Amino acid sequence: MILEEFNKKRILCNIAIKKACMQLNLKLPEIYYVQLDDIKLYDQEGNIVSYDYRDVGYKVKSILFIPKEYVIYINVDLFQNEMNMLVKCYQTARQMYHTIQVYNQLQSKELSESTTTVNQWRYCYIERKNSKPSGITPVQADMMAFSIVMMKNIIISILNLKKMIILAGKVY
């Protein structure tokens, strides 16, 4: 992958995750990018931080949130499809939100969502983990809905930007 393209996609991922975290009122996690074919680990600024796969310690197929470390690992292969990449970033941010809410419930802390909603997420993440799901789970439905809303916001922003560029061209 060309460095310029890598940096563009990395910045897009960083922005998508940052916007989603702001929308969900979450602290921004550490973000690392994993390149498996050359065995490189990049930080969110694009600096190489390791050439050793053991530094990641996880198999990252596309994108992976590790709650204990509050870290997101992104496989750079995800960059091949920009729309899929953005959707996965938004869904992962929503998964972070679910995880924090379930943890808060387990610790008897205040919730940002209704108890019923958090109970559904808890069931999907904990109790249902070992069984084969039939159909879509409430967690998956919620993550998809959130990513759709966030993608609509991006599309509207892009259209508004294009309109401004067209209008600016007519003024000059």
C-alpha positions as semicolon CSV with decimal commas, in nm:
position;residue;x (nm);y (nm);z (nm)
1;M;0,000;0,000;0,000
2;I;0,127;0,346;-0,090
3;L;0,217;0,559;0,213
4;E;-0,003;0,848;0,098
5;E;-0,305;0,618;0,063
6;F;-0,231;0,457;0,402
7;N;-0,218;0,798;0,569
8;K;-0,543;0,911;0,408
9;K;-0,730;0,598;0,521
10;R;-0,569;0,610;0,867
11;I;-0,683;0,970;0,910
12;L;-1,035;0,879;0,794
13;C;-1,049;0,598;1,052
14;N;-0,921;0,828;1,325
15;I;-1,182;1,092;1,238
16;A;-1,466;0,837;1,218
17;I;-1,381;0,688;1,557
18;K;-1,333;1,032;1,712
19;K;-1,670;1,156;1,581
20;A;-1,845;0,841;1,701
21;C;-1,684;0,871;2,044
22;M;-1,791;1,235;2,067
23;Q;-2,146;1,139;1,965
24;L;-2,153;0,864;2,230
25;N;-1,972;1,074;2,494
26;L;-1,684;0,826;2,518
27;K;-1,318;0,879;2,590
28;L;-1,114;0,830;2,272
29;P;-0,928;0,496;2,280
30;E;-0,574;0,431;2,165
31;I;-0,582;0,322;1,799
32;Y;-0,323;0,097;1,639
33;Y;-0,298;-0,020;1,281
34;V;-0,171;-0,370;1,206
35;Q;-0,011;-0,464;0,874
36;L;0,015;-0,842;0,878
37;D;0,192;-0,905;0,547
38;D;0,498;-0,696;0,649
39;I;0,444;-0,738;1,026
40;K;0,422;-0,372;1,124
41;L;0,230;-0,203;1,403
42;Y;0,152;0,167;1,359
43;D;0,019;0,415;1,614
44;Q;-0,269;0,649;1,531
45;E;-0,022;0,909;1,402
46;G;0,115;0,662;1,146
47;N;0,447;0,599;1,320
48;I;0,580;0,244;1,321
49;V;0,591;0,129;1,684
50;S;0,684;-0,237;1,630
51;Y;0,790;-0,498;1,377
52;D;0,690;-0,784;1,609
53;Y;0,345;-0,945;1,579
54;R;0,367;-1,053;1,944
55;D;0,329;-0,688;2,045
56;V;-0,030;-0,706;1,930
57;G;-0,099;-1,051;2,073
58;Y;-0,440;-1,071;1,906
59;K;-0,555;-1,202;1,572
60;V;-0,696;-0,893;1,401
61;K;-0,902;-0,988;1,095
62;S;-1,048;-0,642;1,039
63;I;-1,103;-0,433;1,353
64;L;-1,087;-0,535;1,717
65;F;-1,169;-0,350;2,040
66;I;-0,990;-0,475;2,354
67;P;-1,182;-0,341;2,658
68;K;-0,912;-0,425;2,918
69;E;-0,661;-0,210;2,730
70;Y;-0,914;0,041;2,589
71;V;-0,745;-0,004;2,251
72;I;-0,869;-0,054;1,897
73;Y;-0,655;-0,254;1,655
74;I;-0,731;-0,208;1,284
75;N;-0,596;-0,439;1,015
76;V;-0,487;-0,221;0,721
77;D;-0,648;-0,476;0,483
78;L;-0,975;-0,310;0,589
79;F;-0,860;-0,001;0,393
80;Q;-0,940;-0,172;0,060
81;N;-1,309;-0,080;0,087
82;E;-1,354;0,271;0,226
83;M;-1,728;0,242;0,300
84;N;-1,683;-0,089;0,481
85;M;-1,391;0,061;0,671
86;L;-1,600;0,355;0,797
87;V;-1,896;0,133;0,890
88;K;-1,665;-0,099;1,088
89;C;-1,515;0,201;1,269
90;Y;-1,860;0,328;1,370
91;Q;-1,977;-0,017;1,472
92;T;-1,669;-0,066;1,687
93;A;-1,726;0,267;1,863
94;R;-2,082;0,157;1,935
95;Q;-1,951;-0,177;2,063
96;M;-1,726;0,021;2,301
97;Y;-2,036;0,201;2,427
98;H;-2,220;-0,131;2,478
99;T;-1,925;-0,278;2,666
100;I;-1,898;0,022;2,898
101;Q;-2,272;0,017;2,970
102;V;-2,268;-0,357;3,048
103;Y;-1,962;-0,308;3,271
104;N;-2,138;-0,018;3,450
105;Q;-2,442;-0,237;3,509
106;L;-2,227;-0,519;3,648
107;Q;-2,059;-0,268;3,881
108;S;-2,398;-0,115;3,981
109;K;-2,298;0,221;3,833
110;E;-2,526;0,473;3,663
111;L;-2,636;0,382;3,310
112;S;-2,682;0,607;3,007
113;E;-2,936;0,364;2,860
114;S;-3,244;0,190;2,996
115;T;-3,188;-0,118;3,208
116;T;-3,382;-0,330;2,957
117;T;-3,154;-0,225;2,672
118;V;-2,839;-0,293;2,871
119;N;-2,982;-0,631;2,979
120;Q;-3,022;-0,723;2,608
121;W;-2,662;-0,623;2,536
122;R;-2,541;-0,809;2,843
123;Y;-2,722;-1,122;2,732
124;C;-2,571;-1,098;2,381
125;Y;-2,217;-1,037;2,507
126;I;-2,208;-1,270;2,805
127;E;-2,481;-1,536;2,826
128;R;-2,525;-1,595;2,453
129;K;-2,153;-1,596;2,374
130;N;-2,119;-1,976;2,365
131;S;-2,435;-2,055;2,166
132;K;-2,485;-2,016;1,792
133;P;-2,701;-1,712;1,722
134;S;-3,002;-1,751;1,498
135;G;-3,074;-1,429;1,318
136;I;-2,954;-1,084;1,412
137;T;-2,894;-0,998;1,776
138;P;-3,003;-0,669;1,940
139;V;-2,635;-0,576;1,964
140;Q;-2,578;-0,626;1,591
141;A;-2,897;-0,436;1,505
142;D;-2,796;-0,146;1,729
143;M;-2,444;-0,129;1,584
144;M;-2,581;-0,134;1,227
145;A;-2,836;0,139;1,303
146;F;-2,569;0,358;1,462
147;S;-2,334;0,315;1,164
148;I;-2,619;0,404;0,923
149;V;-2,690;0,729;1,111
150;M;-2,320;0,819;1,120
151;M;-2,275;0,738;0,748
152;K;-2,575;0,960;0,661
153;N;-2,408;1,244;0,852
154;I;-2,088;1,197;0,650
155;I;-2,277;1,188;0,318
156;I;-2,466;1,507;0,408
157;S;-2,137;1,677;0,504
158;I;-1,976;1,572;0,175
159;L;-2,274;1,698;-0,027
160;N;-2,269;2,032;0,157
161;L;-1,896;2,064;0,094
162;K;-1,946;1,997;-0,278
163;K;-2,222;2,260;-0,290
164;M;-1,990;2,513;-0,123
165;I;-1,714;2,435;-0,375
166;I;-1,957;2,480;-0,667
167;L;-2,088;2,807;-0,523
168;A;-1,735;2,931;-0,458
169;G;-1,647;2,855;-0,821
170;K;-1,944;3,061;-0,945
171;V;-1,847;3,361;-0,730
172;Y;-1,499;3,383;-0,881
